[in-house]
């Protein structure tokens, strides 16, 4: 296990100790990438603003492609694509390079300039990755919007990014049905009035309306361009991408990641945490619409020259053994997924696994939310057959790279704990005052030193960057928004979010976002949402709604409101439960007390009610939730 590590670091003590000289460690890691020009400084830290490898010139697409063409990786498979309907295609590094260069030329022909944000709204198909790398190649930051988001959510993100170009597909396959991506895109384009050109990949063959002079077919444009496109020499601190994530206000934040530090962070962590070997078949099940897709499906593994499997569909289509069929078919060796998926597999039972050959697997990973020890054990036993270490990786959209994790072959594995900060990072659990908590005591996750893949800002909102992440401890430490504790070995046990963010199946949804969608409905006066513990999803959304004068409560209205949220944001934000109530529990100053709503939804004893203005609201609600 972990031969790569064993070569450079013999024992656990060595790698963690070696990385104690953090900047030396990161400088060594950065040196394993290809730079057009070496950096002047490793880190310039003017809290809360970091510059990593400043003065360096680098290109992410070049590092993911061109540099592999010099040696034996030229004809190595870079991407294996498995489509939901069962079609498949592979791209070698040299083939992928060709496609990316061509698409980069397409973008240039469409007038995309360095620094201009390109929005990508696509299914999980190779063209999505080609589009990302083509943007990186010409220095146009990409903003990937999850294909499951609604047209309104897409419009918000296009508007915030000021994006003039949109890349999409005619449709997306989803459990045998087709999601009309281009239709959604059209609505968003109309709504914003910003987008001048769209490029449409033909995936499902769905009939779509193409507007002359605005909409172009990908395959038409790709026929007309040369395969030669030199990679732009980007500053290490130029933006590589922005990725929107939910926060505590109704408006999602565009998390900004830059080039040199990000690539150093994701390639290093990917190599060591997944113990990457040349012959591995690496599969990360995350969608490119999330940070895991960016860091550990695209940039980390491709920078490392890995063979990456990309699967378009869901685990249960056409049968509940689809994932295991894929593992068997492609002899997957490394498998990285989310606890919510594991809990679903548990529910489905072991028959689906037993009928497939999983002997190629050698390493398993999880991300997105705390994994309950029971699910960990099940994953270890039934998927890994007690042979494969599991890496439970804690990180965030903002951290860009994995921050707390075991190292396979080195760390002691503990079901439910993500163990220790990655070498070269400083993660702590602090109390409100900024002091480390005692063993077993609950505190807040803090990152106390800058790290290379850290977010650099919130796009166009410097104040929000400072307020959200750096105000907790006077600009000194990064505030992650999670609570956690440490055990006697100093190992981390993440508890969950402490802000108004719900983690549904490993995806973050801000309560404020759902609430503002709700109050936009003409029947709604006020709304409050909370996350309720859910067996499969980790948390499920429960909404409490008061209606405007004269509007009658009805089952139909409940359904309508749930659908309204799905239309506004996307199906993932649709509440499982929605209660219509006459009043919401509030403080005397009128603030909704979500904590009490949570107690009600969970059916547990109601906590401290001393700040409550009127207790009758509570009694009525308790009655509702019981029914
Ligand atoms: C939040 C970040 C990082 C990619 C996926 C989600 C939770 C993530 C773990 C883990 C416990 C985890 C945290 C974090 N989280 N990984 N291994 N154990 N909790 O990215 O949408 O930015 O969400 O996911 O609560 O803050 P994200």
XYZ file of C-alpha atoms and ligand atoms in Angstrom:
654
model
C 0.000 0.000 0.000
C 1.080 3.517 -0.726
C 4.234 2.778 -2.617
C 4.531 6.346 -3.807
C 4.501 7.579 -0.258
C 6.835 4.898 0.901
C 9.382 6.095 -1.615
C 9.594 9.629 -0.379
C 8.427 9.294 3.205
C 9.139 6.108 5.096
C 6.928 6.415 8.089
C 3.968 8.419 9.217
C 6.277 10.543 11.290
C 8.303 11.390 8.234
C 5.565 12.762 6.014
C 3.837 14.711 8.757
C 7.158 15.863 10.146
C 8.610 16.752 6.772
C 5.554 18.874 6.064
C 5.989 20.785 9.322
C 8.065 23.153 7.207
C 4.846 23.969 5.422
C 6.092 26.358 2.805
C 9.042 24.153 1.918
C 6.672 21.212 1.578
C 4.260 23.097 -0.699
C 7.092 24.511 -2.725
C 8.348 20.971 -3.346
C 4.856 19.882 -4.355
C 4.426 22.857 -6.706
C 7.711 21.936 -8.347
C 6.182 18.680 -9.577
C 3.900 20.703 -11.874
C 5.072 22.271 -15.139
C 5.552 26.031 -14.884
C 6.298 28.405 -17.752
C 8.020 30.614 -15.210
C 8.916 29.853 -11.615
C 7.240 31.839 -8.821
C 8.944 34.654 -6.908
C 7.390 33.918 -3.520
C 5.709 30.776 -2.150
C 3.170 32.659 -0.062
C 2.217 36.274 0.428
C -0.230 36.422 3.289
C -2.033 39.652 4.050
C -4.913 38.256 6.084
C -7.421 37.376 4.810
C -5.868 37.564 1.342
C -3.374 34.984 0.166
C -1.211 34.795 -2.912
C 0.457 31.480 -3.568
C 3.379 31.097 -5.941
C 3.024 34.704 -6.966
C 4.955 35.682 -10.056
C 4.752 32.128 -11.377
C 3.292 31.449 -14.817
C 1.299 28.281 -15.326
C -1.653 26.795 -17.209
C -3.988 24.188 -15.708
C -5.004 22.670 -19.041
C -1.334 22.326 -20.014
C -0.642 20.521 -16.751
C -3.604 18.201 -17.205
C -2.795 17.396 -20.841
C 0.265 18.619 -22.717
C 2.842 17.579 -20.204
C 1.621 13.987 -20.348
C 2.155 13.867 -24.100
C 5.908 13.898 -23.791
C 6.246 10.374 -22.415
C 4.404 7.082 -22.184
C 1.166 8.673 -21.031
C 0.516 10.008 -24.524
C -1.521 6.920 -25.412
C -2.693 6.205 -21.889
C -6.438 6.432 -21.404
C -7.340 9.706 -19.705
C -11.125 9.362 -19.671
C -13.384 6.352 -19.768
C -16.948 7.477 -20.291
C -19.929 5.294 -19.506
C -23.247 6.780 -20.581
C -26.509 6.106 -18.821
C -27.982 4.269 -21.851
C -24.892 2.025 -21.867
C -22.848 3.715 -24.603
C -19.188 4.223 -23.859
C -16.138 5.959 -25.256
C -12.548 6.464 -24.155
C -10.098 9.305 -24.769
C -6.355 8.904 -24.507
C -4.405 11.871 -23.219
C -3.470 12.752 -26.754
C -7.072 12.498 -27.977
C -8.338 14.563 -25.073
C -5.660 17.142 -25.789
C -6.882 17.389 -29.384
C -10.505 17.880 -28.388
C -9.623 20.475 -25.776
C -7.435 22.418 -28.199
C -10.188 22.377 -30.793
C -12.818 23.557 -28.360
C -10.478 26.254 -27.064
C -10.261 27.500 -30.655
C -14.053 27.382 -30.900
C -14.318 29.572 -27.820
C -11.795 32.003 -29.230
C -13.710 32.152 -32.518
C -16.854 32.960 -30.549
C -15.000 35.899 -29.094
C -14.234 34.582 -25.613
C -11.390 36.574 -24.102
C -8.985 35.820 -21.282
C -10.656 36.647 -17.960
C -14.227 36.342 -19.293
C -16.454 33.947 -17.357
C -17.942 31.053 -19.350
C -20.948 29.257 -17.852
C -21.172 25.492 -18.299
C -24.555 23.818 -17.732
C -24.130 20.251 -18.818
C -24.729 16.596 -18.082
C -21.868 14.337 -17.001
C -20.425 13.797 -20.454
C -16.837 14.123 -21.721
C -17.685 17.386 -23.483
C -18.280 18.983 -20.080
C -14.700 18.206 -19.070
C -13.432 19.232 -22.488
C -15.225 22.554 -22.032
C -13.694 23.122 -18.594
C -10.187 22.382 -19.817
C -10.699 24.508 -22.942
C -11.672 27.465 -20.764
C -8.607 26.892 -18.601
C -6.488 26.703 -21.733
C -7.410 30.193 -22.904
C -7.616 31.691 -19.430
C -11.383 32.121 -19.335
C -12.658 31.247 -15.832
C -15.461 28.694 -15.949
C -18.559 28.664 -13.824
C -20.068 25.197 -13.872
C -23.712 25.105 -12.837
C -25.030 21.709 -11.750
C -27.319 20.282 -14.462
C -29.951 19.521 -11.807
C -30.463 23.198 -11.069
C -33.482 24.979 -12.486
C -33.429 27.689 -15.133
C -33.914 30.334 -12.448
C -30.959 29.096 -10.427
C -28.937 29.090 -13.647
C -30.065 32.629 -14.443
C -28.979 33.879 -11.004
C -25.512 32.430 -11.526
C -25.157 33.751 -15.084
C -26.144 37.183 -13.862
C -23.795 37.195 -10.898
C -20.875 36.086 -13.059
C -21.792 38.444 -15.914
C -21.374 35.545 -18.303
C -21.883 36.119 -22.022
C -21.240 32.555 -23.163
C -23.139 29.456 -22.143
C -22.237 25.884 -22.973
C -25.009 23.344 -22.636
C -26.504 20.206 -24.190
C -29.785 19.392 -25.889
C -30.749 17.207 -22.951
C -29.507 14.965 -20.166
C -30.333 11.328 -19.515
C -31.841 10.765 -16.091
C -33.180 7.327 -15.142
C -34.381 6.641 -18.663
C -36.010 10.034 -19.040
C -34.654 13.156 -20.649
C -34.096 16.411 -18.822
C -34.534 19.356 -21.219
C -31.310 21.189 -20.473
C -31.442 23.403 -23.546
C -34.998 24.497 -22.710
C -33.885 25.422 -19.213
C -30.900 27.216 -20.660
C -33.129 29.162 -23.055
C -35.302 30.384 -20.198
C -32.219 31.507 -18.289
C -30.788 33.216 -21.356
C -34.060 35.095 -21.907
C -34.314 35.993 -18.271
C -30.820 37.484 -17.962
C -30.539 39.082 -21.396
C -26.777 38.729 -20.980
C -25.825 35.647 -22.950
C -24.740 36.368 -26.505
C -23.731 32.888 -27.652
C -24.564 29.373 -26.617
C -22.880 26.156 -27.685
C -25.056 23.050 -27.603
C -23.751 19.491 -27.419
C -26.023 16.902 -28.995
C -26.415 14.242 -26.348
C -29.982 12.978 -26.285
C -31.131 13.909 -29.788
C -34.024 15.852 -28.282
C -35.505 18.408 -30.598
C -34.503 21.887 -29.526
C -35.032 25.379 -30.835
C -31.809 26.903 -32.169
C -31.691 30.644 -32.647
C -29.630 31.690 -35.633
C -26.612 33.774 -34.685
C -26.953 32.880 -31.004
C -27.056 29.086 -30.698
C -24.436 26.837 -32.257
C -24.080 23.065 -32.365
C -20.876 21.865 -30.757
C -20.273 19.280 -33.487
C -20.611 21.884 -36.246
C -18.154 24.267 -34.650
C -15.662 21.503 -33.867
C -15.423 20.607 -37.569
C -14.137 24.016 -38.528
C -11.220 24.563 -36.170
C -7.551 23.529 -36.111
C -6.216 21.208 -33.376
C -3.405 23.527 -32.506
C -3.964 25.899 -29.609
C -1.097 26.899 -27.350
C -1.993 27.217 -23.665
C -2.121 30.789 -22.303
C 0.576 31.605 -19.795
C -1.513 32.474 -16.772
C -0.401 34.138 -13.570
C -0.485 31.701 -10.674
C -3.104 33.954 -9.097
C -5.339 34.309 -12.178
C -8.831 32.894 -11.652
C -9.227 29.302 -12.814
C -12.900 29.042 -11.957
C -15.746 30.241 -9.839
C -18.184 27.810 -8.320
C -21.422 28.867 -6.682
C -22.334 27.442 -3.316
C -25.170 28.111 -0.918
C -24.648 30.333 2.030
C -26.691 31.871 4.768
C -28.364 34.485 2.577
C -30.734 33.885 -0.316
C -27.980 34.582 -2.815
C -25.409 31.875 -3.589
C -21.735 32.804 -3.340
C -19.316 32.545 -6.232
C -16.316 30.916 -4.596
C -13.175 32.055 -6.421
C -10.297 29.645 -7.040
C -7.068 30.596 -8.747
C -4.591 28.570 -10.751
C -1.165 27.709 -9.301
C -2.024 27.063 -5.668
C -5.240 25.243 -6.506
C -3.529 22.900 -8.919
C -0.720 22.252 -6.449
C -3.236 21.501 -3.690
C -5.500 19.197 -5.646
C -2.759 17.250 -7.408
C -0.794 16.690 -4.181
C -3.785 15.589 -2.138
C -5.089 13.399 -4.941
C -1.756 11.639 -5.304
C -1.188 10.922 -1.617
C -4.712 10.393 -0.323
C -5.717 8.077 -3.135
C -2.254 6.521 -3.272
C -2.348 6.933 -7.025
C -0.427 4.367 -9.094
C 0.142 4.510 -12.841
C -2.178 1.596 -13.618
C -5.118 2.696 -11.456
C -8.635 3.073 -12.786
C -9.963 5.890 -10.687
C -13.664 6.594 -10.277
C -15.138 9.554 -8.460
C -18.932 9.516 -8.613
C -19.383 13.252 -8.040
C -20.982 15.471 -10.657
C -18.807 18.170 -12.238
C -21.358 20.660 -10.910
C -19.850 20.340 -7.426
C -16.374 21.014 -6.102
C -15.597 17.293 -5.810
C -16.127 17.025 -9.557
C -13.764 19.935 -10.158
C -10.958 18.869 -7.824
C -11.105 15.069 -7.875
C -12.704 14.215 -11.197
C -10.977 16.783 -13.383
C -8.027 18.825 -12.140
C -6.384 16.587 -9.495
C -6.474 13.255 -11.335
C -5.740 14.665 -14.802
C -2.820 16.718 -13.497
C -1.533 13.413 -12.104
C -2.010 11.579 -15.403
C -4.618 9.193 -14.018
C -7.214 7.164 -15.905
C -10.522 8.665 -14.826
C -13.903 7.034 -15.135
C -16.857 9.326 -15.810
C -20.370 7.976 -15.422
C -23.388 9.870 -16.610
C -26.202 8.305 -14.633
C -27.521 7.306 -11.236
C -26.679 4.158 -9.192
C -30.113 2.619 -9.650
C -30.604 2.706 -13.388
C -31.435 0.442 -15.119
C -30.811 -1.736 -12.036
C -29.586 -1.152 -8.517
C -26.287 -2.824 -9.365
C -25.246 -0.251 -11.969
C -22.238 1.017 -9.998
C -20.979 -2.503 -9.367
C -21.514 -3.428 -12.981
C -19.260 -0.502 -13.893
C -16.614 -1.460 -11.324
C -16.595 -4.971 -12.778
C -16.612 -3.841 -16.416
C -13.711 -1.397 -16.105
C -11.861 -3.041 -13.194
C -12.042 0.098 -11.117
C -9.324 0.227 -8.442
C -10.124 3.446 -6.571
C -13.712 4.395 -5.784
C -14.700 7.743 -4.233
C -18.340 8.384 -3.312
C -20.646 9.943 -0.704
C -22.124 8.555 2.540
C -25.638 9.140 1.240
C -24.943 6.717 -1.628
C -23.489 4.169 0.776
C -26.555 4.339 2.993
C -28.710 3.786 -0.072
C -26.682 0.697 -1.021
C -27.137 -0.573 2.527
C -30.864 -0.196 2.171
C -30.863 -2.085 -1.106
C -29.007 -5.014 0.430
C -25.916 -6.974 -0.547
C -27.339 -9.090 -3.394
C -26.561 -6.392 -5.919
C -22.913 -6.412 -4.903
C -22.564 -10.139 -4.617
C -23.454 -10.763 -8.230
C -20.524 -8.613 -9.414
C -16.769 -9.027 -9.293
C -15.360 -6.207 -7.181
C -11.922 -7.730 -6.685
C -10.207 -4.920 -8.638
C -11.005 -2.387 -5.892
C -8.131 -1.503 -3.572
C -9.039 1.851 -2.068
C -12.335 3.511 -1.100
C -13.156 7.084 -0.239
C -16.064 9.130 1.077
C -16.904 12.822 1.154
C -19.750 15.223 1.693
C -20.982 14.640 5.216
C -20.083 12.696 8.321
C -20.209 8.972 7.656
C -21.925 7.060 10.424
C -19.742 4.192 11.718
C -22.389 1.674 10.671
C -22.251 2.815 7.036
C -18.443 2.871 7.202
C -18.357 -0.737 8.391
C -20.792 -1.790 5.721
C -18.727 -0.063 3.003
C -15.567 -1.671 4.342
C -17.078 -5.148 4.515
C -19.357 -5.395 1.509
C -17.692 -3.134 -1.032
C -14.061 -3.347 0.045
C -14.348 -6.965 1.270
C -12.241 -5.935 4.252
C -9.236 -5.451 1.979
C -9.545 -1.778 1.084
C -8.731 1.153 3.334
C -11.374 3.884 3.431
C -10.374 7.519 3.295
C -12.997 9.733 4.921
C -12.112 13.135 3.487
C -13.313 16.384 5.049
C -13.229 19.532 2.973
C -15.410 22.180 1.353
C -16.047 24.086 -1.846
C -14.018 26.857 -0.258
C -11.026 24.757 0.750
C -10.726 23.502 -2.847
C -8.765 20.479 -1.665
C -9.136 17.775 0.971
C -8.048 19.114 4.374
C -8.649 16.389 6.966
C -8.180 12.762 5.991
C -6.386 9.517 6.685
C -3.454 8.542 4.456
C -3.863 4.958 3.295
C -1.185 2.576 4.455
C -0.078 5.084 7.055
C -2.955 6.290 9.207
C -4.943 4.303 11.661
C -8.476 4.075 10.260
C -11.373 4.874 12.573
C -14.937 4.435 11.342
C -16.634 7.832 11.600
C -13.518 9.944 11.999
C -11.754 11.804 9.197
C -8.641 11.544 11.420
C -5.940 14.188 10.869
C -5.185 17.342 8.860
C -3.369 16.647 5.608
C 0.394 17.220 5.902
C 1.237 20.864 5.352
C -2.152 22.134 6.570
C -3.198 23.487 9.950
C -6.754 22.672 10.939
C -7.955 23.153 14.505
C -11.086 22.938 16.606
C -11.535 26.180 18.493
C -14.030 27.730 20.860
C -15.649 31.105 20.219
C -12.670 32.845 21.781
C -10.245 31.146 19.425
C -8.698 28.705 21.892
C -8.338 25.011 21.099
C -11.007 22.887 22.771
C -10.220 20.032 25.136
C -10.518 16.399 24.143
C -14.176 15.467 23.652
C -15.375 19.062 23.760
C -17.362 20.452 20.824
C -15.897 23.429 18.983
C -15.714 25.076 15.567
C -13.538 23.897 12.722
C -10.908 26.509 11.938
C -8.057 26.602 9.473
C -5.304 28.518 11.156
C -2.757 28.856 8.344
C -3.342 29.573 4.646
C -3.298 26.597 2.278
C -2.600 26.569 -1.447
C -6.077 25.664 -2.779
C -7.932 28.065 -0.487
C -10.639 30.292 -1.912
C -9.327 33.749 -2.728
C -12.582 35.655 -2.541
C -16.313 35.620 -3.144
C -16.823 36.747 -6.737
C -17.613 40.439 -6.730
C -18.287 40.493 -2.988
C -15.233 41.177 -0.922
C -17.292 42.086 2.106
C -19.091 38.785 2.091
C -15.745 37.000 1.866
C -14.530 38.746 4.998
C -17.801 38.499 6.916
C -18.504 34.853 6.168
C -15.108 33.299 6.579
C -12.847 35.635 8.505
C -14.892 37.560 11.048
C -15.244 34.807 13.646
C -11.711 35.195 14.979
C -10.829 38.751 13.932
C -9.468 37.907 10.523
C -6.904 35.491 11.921
C -8.388 32.109 11.132
C -10.687 30.691 8.495
C -14.127 29.776 9.856
C -15.490 26.638 8.169
C -19.031 26.682 9.574
C -18.735 23.127 10.924
C -18.675 21.886 14.493
C -16.441 19.008 15.519
C -14.560 17.384 18.357
C -11.279 15.587 18.848
C -10.740 12.235 20.534
C -7.860 11.198 22.761
C -5.608 10.642 19.745
C -6.335 14.114 18.440
C -8.437 12.657 15.634
C -11.242 14.788 14.202
C -14.926 13.854 14.436
C -17.003 16.249 12.355
C -20.505 16.854 13.689
C -22.014 19.079 11.008
C -22.876 22.583 9.925
C -23.540 25.168 12.568
C -24.822 27.837 10.213
C -28.178 27.927 8.439
C -27.049 25.480 5.811
C -28.715 22.121 5.291
C -26.616 19.226 4.022
C -28.947 17.172 1.835
C -27.260 14.071 0.447
C -23.902 15.782 0.750
C -25.079 18.923 -1.013
C -25.328 22.247 0.630
C -28.558 24.203 0.517
C -28.942 27.444 2.412
C -32.182 27.736 4.380
C -32.380 31.363 3.276
C -32.363 30.319 -0.362
C -35.373 28.038 0.102
C -37.124 30.591 2.261
C -36.711 33.382 -0.242
C -38.005 31.091 -2.988
C -41.041 30.375 -0.803
C -41.875 33.971 0.014
C -41.824 34.809 -3.680
C -44.940 32.657 -4.020
C -48.081 34.845 -3.850
C -49.721 32.674 -1.179
C -46.822 32.838 1.264
C -46.370 35.377 4.019
C -43.419 33.893 5.866
C -41.299 30.782 5.739
C -38.670 29.006 7.791
C -36.726 25.891 6.860
C -34.652 23.478 8.842
C -32.725 20.277 8.246
C -34.266 17.198 9.811
C -32.242 14.040 10.370
C -32.891 11.612 7.542
C -31.827 7.980 7.279
C -30.553 8.210 3.718
C -29.983 11.858 2.913
C -28.285 12.785 6.180
C -30.613 15.742 6.382
C -33.942 16.392 4.725
C -35.587 19.775 4.320
C -38.613 20.613 6.438
C -40.379 23.890 5.728
C -42.820 25.824 7.910
C -44.969 28.346 6.094
C -47.502 30.978 7.109
C -49.980 32.130 4.464
C -51.160 35.553 3.476
C -54.525 36.842 4.667
C -57.452 35.095 3.065
C -55.465 32.170 1.617
C -56.827 28.811 2.671
C -54.644 25.908 3.746
C -54.893 22.834 1.571
C -53.005 19.720 0.545
C -52.919 21.051 -3.019
C -51.222 24.208 -1.859
C -48.581 22.163 -0.022
C -47.802 20.283 -3.213
C -47.800 23.492 -5.216
C -45.334 25.128 -2.835
C -43.015 22.136 -2.914
C -43.052 22.193 -6.718
C -42.537 25.928 -6.696
C -39.243 25.432 -4.838
C -38.149 22.713 -7.248
C -38.845 25.075 -10.137
C -37.066 27.971 -8.485
C -33.940 26.142 -7.326
C -33.966 22.513 -8.426
C -35.287 19.163 -7.274
C -32.630 18.830 -4.555
C -34.130 21.773 -2.703
C -37.674 20.376 -2.619
C -38.741 19.918 1.008
C -39.752 16.444 2.179
C -42.182 18.013 4.595
C -43.980 21.330 4.400
C -46.281 22.506 7.160
C -48.780 25.328 6.836
C -49.101 27.105 10.136
C -50.708 30.237 11.546
C -47.591 31.402 13.308
C -43.873 30.805 13.553
C -42.000 30.826 16.860
C -40.226 34.165 17.170
C -38.175 36.144 19.595
C -39.555 39.405 20.926
C -37.528 41.209 18.285
C -39.230 39.129 15.606
C -36.443 36.686 14.718
C -37.629 33.196 13.840
C -36.218 30.637 16.282
C -35.235 27.794 13.974
C -33.807 25.804 16.855
C -37.329 25.262 18.188
C -38.632 24.316 14.772
C -35.896 21.728 14.628
C -36.944 20.284 17.972
C -40.506 20.079 16.715
C -39.582 18.452 13.422
C -37.362 15.912 15.139
C -40.137 15.192 17.625
C -37.900 15.792 20.626
C -38.284 17.779 23.817
C -38.470 21.509 23.128
C -35.365 23.381 24.231
C -35.073 26.702 25.981
C -38.128 28.866 25.241
C -37.300 31.897 27.366
C -36.712 34.111 24.340
C -40.003 33.136 22.735
C -42.498 35.980 22.360
C -45.670 33.906 22.258
C -45.802 30.270 23.235
C -49.116 29.541 21.556
C -47.295 29.361 18.220
C -45.327 26.410 19.476
C -48.256 24.404 20.715
C -50.039 24.668 17.394
C -46.892 23.589 15.563
C -46.330 20.592 17.775
C -49.831 19.451 16.988
C -49.157 19.809 13.246
C -45.902 17.883 13.173
C -47.432 15.020 15.152
C -50.066 14.358 12.518
C -19.509 20.671 3.897
C -18.941 21.236 2.638
C -16.158 18.819 -0.126
C -16.989 18.281 -1.154
C -18.390 17.960 -0.836
C -19.202 18.988 -0.123
C -19.534 18.583 4.946
C -17.766 17.359 3.654
C -17.200 15.779 5.048
C -16.686 14.663 5.779
C -18.054 15.312 7.556
C -18.174 16.600 5.658
C -19.118 19.644 5.936
C -18.572 20.752 5.068
N -18.505 17.567 4.753
N -16.983 16.287 3.816
N -15.777 13.832 5.269
N -17.148 14.476 7.034
N -18.600 16.349 6.915
O -18.765 20.289 -0.362
O -20.910 21.553 -0.572
O -18.768 22.717 0.028
O -19.931 21.215 1.658
O -19.768 19.276 3.719
O -20.235 20.071 6.645
O -18.627 22.012 5.663
P -19.610 21.513 0.143
